[in-house]
PDB file of C-alpha atoms and ligand atoms in Angstrom:
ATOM      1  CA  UNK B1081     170.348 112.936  65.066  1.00 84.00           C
ATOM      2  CA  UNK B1082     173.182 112.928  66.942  1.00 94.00           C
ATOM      3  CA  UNK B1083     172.923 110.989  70.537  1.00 97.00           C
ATOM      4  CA  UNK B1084     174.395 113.967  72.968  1.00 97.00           C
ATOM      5  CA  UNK B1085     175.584 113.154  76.862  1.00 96.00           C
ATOM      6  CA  UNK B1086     174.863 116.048  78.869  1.00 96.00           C
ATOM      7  CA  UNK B1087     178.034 116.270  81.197  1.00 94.00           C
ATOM      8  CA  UNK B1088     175.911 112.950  82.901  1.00 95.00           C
ATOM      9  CA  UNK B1089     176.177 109.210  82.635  1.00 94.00           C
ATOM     10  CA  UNK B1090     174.028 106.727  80.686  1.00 95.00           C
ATOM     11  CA  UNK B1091     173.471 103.299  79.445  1.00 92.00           C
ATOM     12  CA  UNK B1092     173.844 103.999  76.065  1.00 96.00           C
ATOM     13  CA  UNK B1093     177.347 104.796  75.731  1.00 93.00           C
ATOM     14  CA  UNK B1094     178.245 103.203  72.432  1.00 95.00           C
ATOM     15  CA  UNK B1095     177.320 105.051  69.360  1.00 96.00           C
ATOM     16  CA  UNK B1096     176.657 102.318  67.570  1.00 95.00           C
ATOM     17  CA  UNK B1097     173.740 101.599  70.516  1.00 96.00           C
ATOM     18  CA  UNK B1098     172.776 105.008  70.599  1.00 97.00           C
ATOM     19  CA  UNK B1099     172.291 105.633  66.708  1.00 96.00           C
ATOM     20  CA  UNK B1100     170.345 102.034  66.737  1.00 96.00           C
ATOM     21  CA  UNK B1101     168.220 103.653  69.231  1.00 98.00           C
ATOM     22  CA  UNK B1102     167.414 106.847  67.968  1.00 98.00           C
ATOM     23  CA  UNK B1103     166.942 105.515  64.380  1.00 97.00           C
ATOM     24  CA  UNK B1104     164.473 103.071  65.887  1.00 97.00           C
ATOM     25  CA  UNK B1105     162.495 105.923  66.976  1.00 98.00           C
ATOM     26  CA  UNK B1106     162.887 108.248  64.321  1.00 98.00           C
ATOM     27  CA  UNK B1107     160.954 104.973  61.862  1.00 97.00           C
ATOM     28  CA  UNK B1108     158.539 104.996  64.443  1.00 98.00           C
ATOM     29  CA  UNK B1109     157.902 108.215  65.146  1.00 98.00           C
ATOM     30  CA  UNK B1110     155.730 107.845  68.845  1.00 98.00           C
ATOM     31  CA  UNK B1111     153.797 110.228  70.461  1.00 98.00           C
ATOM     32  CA  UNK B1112     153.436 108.738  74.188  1.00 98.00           C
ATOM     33  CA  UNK B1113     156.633 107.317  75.129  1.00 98.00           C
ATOM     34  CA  UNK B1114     157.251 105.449  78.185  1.00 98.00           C
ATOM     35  CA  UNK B1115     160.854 105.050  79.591  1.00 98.00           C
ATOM     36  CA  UNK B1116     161.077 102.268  82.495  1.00 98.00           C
ATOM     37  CA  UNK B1117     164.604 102.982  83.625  1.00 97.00           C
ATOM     38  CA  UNK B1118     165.407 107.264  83.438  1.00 98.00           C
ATOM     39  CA  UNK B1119     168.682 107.438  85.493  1.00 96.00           C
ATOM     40  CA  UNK B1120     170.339 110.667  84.962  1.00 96.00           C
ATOM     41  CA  UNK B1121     167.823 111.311  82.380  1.00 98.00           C
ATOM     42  CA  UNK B1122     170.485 111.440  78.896  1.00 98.00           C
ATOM     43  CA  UNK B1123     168.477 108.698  76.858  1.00 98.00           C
ATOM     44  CA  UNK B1124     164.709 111.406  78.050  1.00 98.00           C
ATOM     45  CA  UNK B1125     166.240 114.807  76.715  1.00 98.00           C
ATOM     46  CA  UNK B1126     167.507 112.784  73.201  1.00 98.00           C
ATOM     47  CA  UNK B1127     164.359 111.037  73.004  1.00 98.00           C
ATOM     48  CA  UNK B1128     162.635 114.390  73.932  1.00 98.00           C
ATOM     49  CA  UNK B1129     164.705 116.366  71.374  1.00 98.00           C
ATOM     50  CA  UNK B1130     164.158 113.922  68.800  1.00 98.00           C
ATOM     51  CA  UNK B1131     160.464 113.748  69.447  1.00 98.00           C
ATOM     52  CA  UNK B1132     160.202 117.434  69.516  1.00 98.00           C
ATOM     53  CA  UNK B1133     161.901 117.302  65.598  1.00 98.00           C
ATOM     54  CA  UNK B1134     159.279 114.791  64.573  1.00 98.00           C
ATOM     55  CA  UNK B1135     155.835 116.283  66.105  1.00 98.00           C
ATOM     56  CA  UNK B1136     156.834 120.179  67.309  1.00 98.00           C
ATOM     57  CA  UNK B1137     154.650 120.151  71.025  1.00 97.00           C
ATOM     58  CA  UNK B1138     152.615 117.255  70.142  1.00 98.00           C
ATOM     59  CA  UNK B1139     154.004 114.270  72.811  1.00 98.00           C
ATOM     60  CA  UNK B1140     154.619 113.323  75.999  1.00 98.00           C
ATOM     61  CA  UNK B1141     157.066 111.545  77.386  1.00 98.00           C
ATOM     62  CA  UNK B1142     156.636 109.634  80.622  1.00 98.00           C
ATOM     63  CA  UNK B1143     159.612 108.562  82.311  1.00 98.00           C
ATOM     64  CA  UNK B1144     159.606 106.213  85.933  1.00 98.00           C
ATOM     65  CA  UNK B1145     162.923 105.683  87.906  1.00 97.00           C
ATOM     66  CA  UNK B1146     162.968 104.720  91.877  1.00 95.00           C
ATOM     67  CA  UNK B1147     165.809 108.018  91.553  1.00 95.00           C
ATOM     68  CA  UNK B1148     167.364 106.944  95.164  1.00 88.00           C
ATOM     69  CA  UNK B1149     169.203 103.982  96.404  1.00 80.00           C
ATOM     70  CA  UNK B1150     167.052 102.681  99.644  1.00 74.00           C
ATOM     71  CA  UNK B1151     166.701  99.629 102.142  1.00 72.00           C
ATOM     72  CA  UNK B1152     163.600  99.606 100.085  1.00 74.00           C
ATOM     73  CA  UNK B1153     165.102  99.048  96.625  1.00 74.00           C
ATOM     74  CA  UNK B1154     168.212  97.487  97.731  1.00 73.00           C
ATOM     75  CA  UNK B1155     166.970  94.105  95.899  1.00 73.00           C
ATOM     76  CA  UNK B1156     167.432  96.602  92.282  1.00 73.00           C
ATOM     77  CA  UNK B1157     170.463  96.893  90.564  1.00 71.00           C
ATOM     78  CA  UNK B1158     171.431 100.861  90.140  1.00 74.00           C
ATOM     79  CA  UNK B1159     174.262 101.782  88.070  1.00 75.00           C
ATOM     80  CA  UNK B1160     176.946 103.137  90.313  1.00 80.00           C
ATOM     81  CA  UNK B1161     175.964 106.895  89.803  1.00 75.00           C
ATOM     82  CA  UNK B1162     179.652 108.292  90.567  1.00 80.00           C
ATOM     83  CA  UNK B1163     181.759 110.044  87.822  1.00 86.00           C
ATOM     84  CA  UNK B1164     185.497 108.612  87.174  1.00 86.00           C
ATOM     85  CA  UNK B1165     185.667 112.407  85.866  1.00 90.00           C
ATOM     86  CA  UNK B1166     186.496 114.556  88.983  1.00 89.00           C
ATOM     87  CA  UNK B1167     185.480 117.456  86.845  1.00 91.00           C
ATOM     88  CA  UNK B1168     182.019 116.163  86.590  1.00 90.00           C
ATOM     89  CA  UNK B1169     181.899 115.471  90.558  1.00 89.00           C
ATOM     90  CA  UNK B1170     183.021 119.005  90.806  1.00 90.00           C
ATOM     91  CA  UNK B1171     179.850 120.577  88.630  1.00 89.00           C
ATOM     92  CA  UNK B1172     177.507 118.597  90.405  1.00 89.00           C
ATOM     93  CA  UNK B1173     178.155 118.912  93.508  1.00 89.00           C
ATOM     94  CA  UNK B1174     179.778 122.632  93.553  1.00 90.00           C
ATOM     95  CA  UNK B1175     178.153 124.082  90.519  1.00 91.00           C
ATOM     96  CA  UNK B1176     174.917 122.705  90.197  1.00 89.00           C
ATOM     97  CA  UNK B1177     174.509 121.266  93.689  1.00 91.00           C
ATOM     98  CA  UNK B1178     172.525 118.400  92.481  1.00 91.00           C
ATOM     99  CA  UNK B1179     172.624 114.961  92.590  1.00 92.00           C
ATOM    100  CA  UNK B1180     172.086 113.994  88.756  1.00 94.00           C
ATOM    101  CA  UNK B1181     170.371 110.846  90.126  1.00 94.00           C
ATOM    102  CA  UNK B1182     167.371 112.509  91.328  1.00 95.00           C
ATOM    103  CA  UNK B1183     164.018 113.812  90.491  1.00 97.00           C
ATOM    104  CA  UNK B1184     165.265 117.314  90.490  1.00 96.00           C
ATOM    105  CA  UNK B1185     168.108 116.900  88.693  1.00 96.00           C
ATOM    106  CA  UNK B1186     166.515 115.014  85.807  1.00 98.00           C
ATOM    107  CA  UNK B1187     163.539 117.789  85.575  1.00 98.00           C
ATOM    108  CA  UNK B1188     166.435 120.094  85.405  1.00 97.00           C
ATOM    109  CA  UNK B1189     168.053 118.136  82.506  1.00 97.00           C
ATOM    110  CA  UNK B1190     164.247 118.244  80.680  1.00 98.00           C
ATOM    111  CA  UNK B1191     162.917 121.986  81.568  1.00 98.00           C
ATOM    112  CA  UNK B1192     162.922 122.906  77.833  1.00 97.00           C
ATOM    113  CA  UNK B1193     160.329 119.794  77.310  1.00 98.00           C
ATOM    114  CA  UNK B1194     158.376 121.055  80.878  1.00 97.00           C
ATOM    115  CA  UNK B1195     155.117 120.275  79.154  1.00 98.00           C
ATOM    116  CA  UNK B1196     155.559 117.508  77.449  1.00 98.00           C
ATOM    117  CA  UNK B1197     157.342 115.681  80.242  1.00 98.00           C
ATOM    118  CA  UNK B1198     156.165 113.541  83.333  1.00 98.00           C
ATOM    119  CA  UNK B1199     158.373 112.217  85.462  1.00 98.00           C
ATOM    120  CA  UNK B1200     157.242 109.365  88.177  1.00 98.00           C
ATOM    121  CA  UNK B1201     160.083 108.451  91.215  1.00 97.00           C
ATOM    122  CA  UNK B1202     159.254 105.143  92.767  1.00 95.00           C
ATOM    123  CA  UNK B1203     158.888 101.094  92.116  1.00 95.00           C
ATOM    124  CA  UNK B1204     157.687 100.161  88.165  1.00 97.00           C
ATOM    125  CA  UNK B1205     156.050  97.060  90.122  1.00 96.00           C
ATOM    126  CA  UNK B1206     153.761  99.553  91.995  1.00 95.00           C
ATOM    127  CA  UNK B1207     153.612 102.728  89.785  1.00 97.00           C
ATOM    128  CA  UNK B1208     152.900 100.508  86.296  1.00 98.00           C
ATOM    129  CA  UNK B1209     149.580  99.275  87.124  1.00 97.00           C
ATOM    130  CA  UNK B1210     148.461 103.037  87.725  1.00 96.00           C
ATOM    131  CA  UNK B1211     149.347 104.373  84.361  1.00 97.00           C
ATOM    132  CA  UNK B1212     147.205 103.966  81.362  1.00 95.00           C
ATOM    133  CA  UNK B1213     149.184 102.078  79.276  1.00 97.00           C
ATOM    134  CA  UNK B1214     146.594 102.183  76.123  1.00 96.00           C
ATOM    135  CA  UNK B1215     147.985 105.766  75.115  1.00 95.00           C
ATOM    136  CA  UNK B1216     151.815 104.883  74.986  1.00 98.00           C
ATOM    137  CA  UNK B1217     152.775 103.967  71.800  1.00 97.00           C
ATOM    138  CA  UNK B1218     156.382 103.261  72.439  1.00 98.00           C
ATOM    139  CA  UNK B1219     158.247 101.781  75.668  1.00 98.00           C
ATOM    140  CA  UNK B1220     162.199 102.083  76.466  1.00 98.00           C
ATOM    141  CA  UNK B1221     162.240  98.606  79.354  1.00 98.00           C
ATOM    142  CA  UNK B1222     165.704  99.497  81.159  1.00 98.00           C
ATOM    143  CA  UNK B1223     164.472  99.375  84.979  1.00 97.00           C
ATOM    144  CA  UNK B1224     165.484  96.715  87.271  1.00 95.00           C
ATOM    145  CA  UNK B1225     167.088  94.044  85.793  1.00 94.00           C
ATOM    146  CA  UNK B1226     166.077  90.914  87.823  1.00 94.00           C
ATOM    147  CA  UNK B1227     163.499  88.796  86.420  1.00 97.00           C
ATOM    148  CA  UNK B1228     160.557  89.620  88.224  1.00 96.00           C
ATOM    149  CA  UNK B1229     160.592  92.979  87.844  1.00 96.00           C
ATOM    150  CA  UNK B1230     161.421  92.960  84.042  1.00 98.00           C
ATOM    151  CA  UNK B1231     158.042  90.152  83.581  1.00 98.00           C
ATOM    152  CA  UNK B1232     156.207  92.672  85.598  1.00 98.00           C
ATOM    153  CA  UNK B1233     157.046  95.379  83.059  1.00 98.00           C
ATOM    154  CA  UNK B1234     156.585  93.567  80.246  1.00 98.00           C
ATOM    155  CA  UNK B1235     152.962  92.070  81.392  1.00 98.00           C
ATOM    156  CA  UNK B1236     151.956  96.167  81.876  1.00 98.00           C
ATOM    157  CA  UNK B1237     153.805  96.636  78.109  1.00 98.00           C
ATOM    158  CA  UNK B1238     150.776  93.933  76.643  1.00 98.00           C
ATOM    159  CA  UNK B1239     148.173  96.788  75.758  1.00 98.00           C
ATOM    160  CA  UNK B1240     151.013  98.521  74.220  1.00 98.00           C
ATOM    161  CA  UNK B1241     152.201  95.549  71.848  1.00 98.00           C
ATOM    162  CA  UNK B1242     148.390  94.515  70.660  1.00 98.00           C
ATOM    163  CA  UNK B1243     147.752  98.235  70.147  1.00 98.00           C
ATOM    164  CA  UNK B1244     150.764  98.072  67.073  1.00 98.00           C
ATOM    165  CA  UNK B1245     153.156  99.697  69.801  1.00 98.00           C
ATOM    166  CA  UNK B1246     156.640  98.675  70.145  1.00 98.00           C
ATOM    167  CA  UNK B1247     158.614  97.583  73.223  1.00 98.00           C
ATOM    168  CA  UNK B1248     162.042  97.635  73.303  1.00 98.00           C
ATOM    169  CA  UNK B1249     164.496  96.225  76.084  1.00 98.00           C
ATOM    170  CA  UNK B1250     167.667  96.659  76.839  1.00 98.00           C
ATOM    171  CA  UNK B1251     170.728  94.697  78.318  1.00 97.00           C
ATOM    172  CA  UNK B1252     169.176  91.474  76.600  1.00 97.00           C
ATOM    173  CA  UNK B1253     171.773  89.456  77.009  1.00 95.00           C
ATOM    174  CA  UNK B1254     173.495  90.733  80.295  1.00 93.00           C
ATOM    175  CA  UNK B1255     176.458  88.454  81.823  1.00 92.00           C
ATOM    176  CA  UNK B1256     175.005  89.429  85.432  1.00 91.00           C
ATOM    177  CA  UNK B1257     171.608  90.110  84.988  1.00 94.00           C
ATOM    178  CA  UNK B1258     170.477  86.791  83.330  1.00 96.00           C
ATOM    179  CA  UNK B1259     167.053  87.899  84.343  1.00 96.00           C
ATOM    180  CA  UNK B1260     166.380  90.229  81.852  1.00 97.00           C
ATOM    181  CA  UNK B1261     166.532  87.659  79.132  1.00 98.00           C
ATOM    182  CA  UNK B1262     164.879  84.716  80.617  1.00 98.00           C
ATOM    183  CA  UNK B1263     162.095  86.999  81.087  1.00 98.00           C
ATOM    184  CA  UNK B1264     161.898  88.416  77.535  1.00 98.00           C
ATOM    185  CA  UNK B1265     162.113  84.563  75.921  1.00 98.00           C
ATOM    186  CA  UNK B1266     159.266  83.764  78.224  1.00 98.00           C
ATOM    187  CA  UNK B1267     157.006  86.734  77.497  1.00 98.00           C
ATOM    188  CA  UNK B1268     157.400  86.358  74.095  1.00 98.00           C
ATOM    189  CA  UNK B1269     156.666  82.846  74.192  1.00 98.00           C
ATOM    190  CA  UNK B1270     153.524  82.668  76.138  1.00 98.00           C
ATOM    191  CA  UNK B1271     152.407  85.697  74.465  1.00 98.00           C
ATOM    192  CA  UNK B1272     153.368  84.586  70.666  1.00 98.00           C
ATOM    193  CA  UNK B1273     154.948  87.952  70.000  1.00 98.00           C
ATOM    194  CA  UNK B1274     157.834  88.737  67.432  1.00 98.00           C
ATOM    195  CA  UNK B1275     160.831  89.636  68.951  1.00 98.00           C
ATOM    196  CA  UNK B1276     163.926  90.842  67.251  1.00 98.00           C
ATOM    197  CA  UNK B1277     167.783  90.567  69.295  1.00 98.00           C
ATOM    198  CA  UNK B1278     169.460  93.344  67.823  1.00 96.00           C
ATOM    199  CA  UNK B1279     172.711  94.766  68.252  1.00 95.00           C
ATOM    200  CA  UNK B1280     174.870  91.913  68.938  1.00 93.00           C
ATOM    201  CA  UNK B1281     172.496  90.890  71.286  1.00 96.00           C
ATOM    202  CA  UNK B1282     172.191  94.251  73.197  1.00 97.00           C
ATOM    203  CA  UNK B1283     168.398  95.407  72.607  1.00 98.00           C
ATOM    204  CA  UNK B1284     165.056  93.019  72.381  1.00 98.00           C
ATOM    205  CA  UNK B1285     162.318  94.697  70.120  1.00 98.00           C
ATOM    206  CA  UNK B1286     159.164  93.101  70.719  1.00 98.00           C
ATOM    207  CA  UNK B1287     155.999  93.773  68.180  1.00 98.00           C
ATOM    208  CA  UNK B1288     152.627  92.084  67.411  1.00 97.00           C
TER     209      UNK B1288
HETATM  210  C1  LIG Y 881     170.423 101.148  83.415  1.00 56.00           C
HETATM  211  S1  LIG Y 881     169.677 102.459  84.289  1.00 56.00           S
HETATM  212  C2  LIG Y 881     168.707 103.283  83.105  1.00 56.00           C
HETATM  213  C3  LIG Y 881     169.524 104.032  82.108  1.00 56.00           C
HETATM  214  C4  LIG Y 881     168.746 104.968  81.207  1.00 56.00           C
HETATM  215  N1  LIG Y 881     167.654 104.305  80.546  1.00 56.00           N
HETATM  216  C5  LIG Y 881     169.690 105.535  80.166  1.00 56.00           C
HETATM  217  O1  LIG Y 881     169.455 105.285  78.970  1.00 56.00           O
HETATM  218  O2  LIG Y 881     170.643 106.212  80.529  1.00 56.00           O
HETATM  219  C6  LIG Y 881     168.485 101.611  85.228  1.00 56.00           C
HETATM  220  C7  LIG Y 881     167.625 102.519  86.076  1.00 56.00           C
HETATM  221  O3  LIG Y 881     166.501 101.763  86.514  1.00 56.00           O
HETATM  222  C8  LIG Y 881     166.158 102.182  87.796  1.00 56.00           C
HETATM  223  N2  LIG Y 881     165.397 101.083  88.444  1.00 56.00           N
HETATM  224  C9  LIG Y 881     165.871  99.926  88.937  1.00 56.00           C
HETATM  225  N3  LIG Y 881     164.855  99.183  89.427  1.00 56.00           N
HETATM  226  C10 LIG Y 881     163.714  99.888  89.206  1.00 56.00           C
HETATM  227  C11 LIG Y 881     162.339  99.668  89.504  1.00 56.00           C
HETATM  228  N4  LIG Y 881     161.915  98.535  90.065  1.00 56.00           N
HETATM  229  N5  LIG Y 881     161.443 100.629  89.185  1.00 56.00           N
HETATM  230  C12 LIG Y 881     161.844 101.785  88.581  1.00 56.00           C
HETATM  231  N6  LIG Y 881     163.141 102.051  88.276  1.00 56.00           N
HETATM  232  C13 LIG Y 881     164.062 101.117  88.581  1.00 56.00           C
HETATM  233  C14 LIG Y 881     167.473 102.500  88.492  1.00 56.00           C
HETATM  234  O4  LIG Y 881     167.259 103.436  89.513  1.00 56.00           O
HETATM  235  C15 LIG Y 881     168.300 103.060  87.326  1.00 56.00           C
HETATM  236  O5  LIG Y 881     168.279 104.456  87.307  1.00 56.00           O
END
């Protein structure tokens, strides 16, 4: 399947990233997925698409993003959410008078899915520990990148691994977010995990 952008931004850019994603889902073939990480909410309407080819109305896909930049969250890295494409600034803000980083935007984006699809706006450090993490089969870590966050969402992702699930994480080896991978090796480690660095170094799949 092809990896489509929705007129919006998202971290998965390269095709070479996006068909290694996709492919890793279409061997897997979850029902629960969890995305950490939603942003404009392009990687949740492929993944719901896809998921929708493999099991008709049988999944759900939960997806968690803080979806606003606050003195709360200003520790978090956000993407800068503007387009370099006036055209797209135009759409959004003239045409569909949204912000495409927000709650409403991204249930916009997955209104086909409406049923299948729950989406959670605030902190993965709080919201994680209220979700029951023994249904999801399959997680998507790309939240906050510093290192405390990402060992927080990978100790809520242990349920997931000893259940045969599979985690993966992206931005494993990130020049400015060194983070990210010093909390994966450590996981891993004290948790005796496999872990796989794929894609010249781009995506950490962790298994049982
Ligand atoms: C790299 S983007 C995610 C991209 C998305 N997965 C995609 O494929 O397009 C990272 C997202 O994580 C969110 N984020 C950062 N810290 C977070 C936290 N502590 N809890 C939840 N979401 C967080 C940001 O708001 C941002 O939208």
């Amino acid at each position: 399947m092809k990896y489509k952008k929705y007129f919006r931004k998202t971290s998965l850019k390269q095709k070479k990233h996006s068909e290694f994603f996709l492919n890793e889902i279409l061997k897997k073939k979850p029902k629960y997925f969890l995305e950490i990480g939603v942003f404009h909410g392009v990687t949740a309407r492929n993944v719901c698409e896809l998921l929708y080819k493999i099991h008709k109305e049988d999944f759900k896909y939960i997806g968690l993003d803080l979806f606003e930049k606050s003195e709360e969250n200003k520790s978090e890295i956000i993407p800068n959410t503007d387009f370099k494409n006036p055209l797209k600034q135009i759409y959004f803000k003239y045409i569909k008078r949204q912000d495409p980083y927000s709650l409403e935007a991204v249930n916009n984006l997955l209104k086909k899915f409406k049923d299948n699809v729950h989406l959670i706006k605030g902190n993965s450090n709080l919201i994680l520990k209220k979700i029951d993490m023994g249904k999801i089969d399959f997680v998507f870590v790309d939240g906050g990148h510093d290192y405390n966050t990402v060992m927080n969402d990978l100790n809520h992702c242990k349920e997931v691994i000893n259940l045969n699930g599979t985690v993966l994480c992206d931005d494993y080896n990130l020049s400015y977010a060194p983070g990210v991978k010093r909390a994966i090796d450590e996981f891993v480690k004290n948790n005796n995990f496999k872990c796989e660095i794929i894609c010249e170094n781009r995506f950490a799949k962790i298994e049982k």
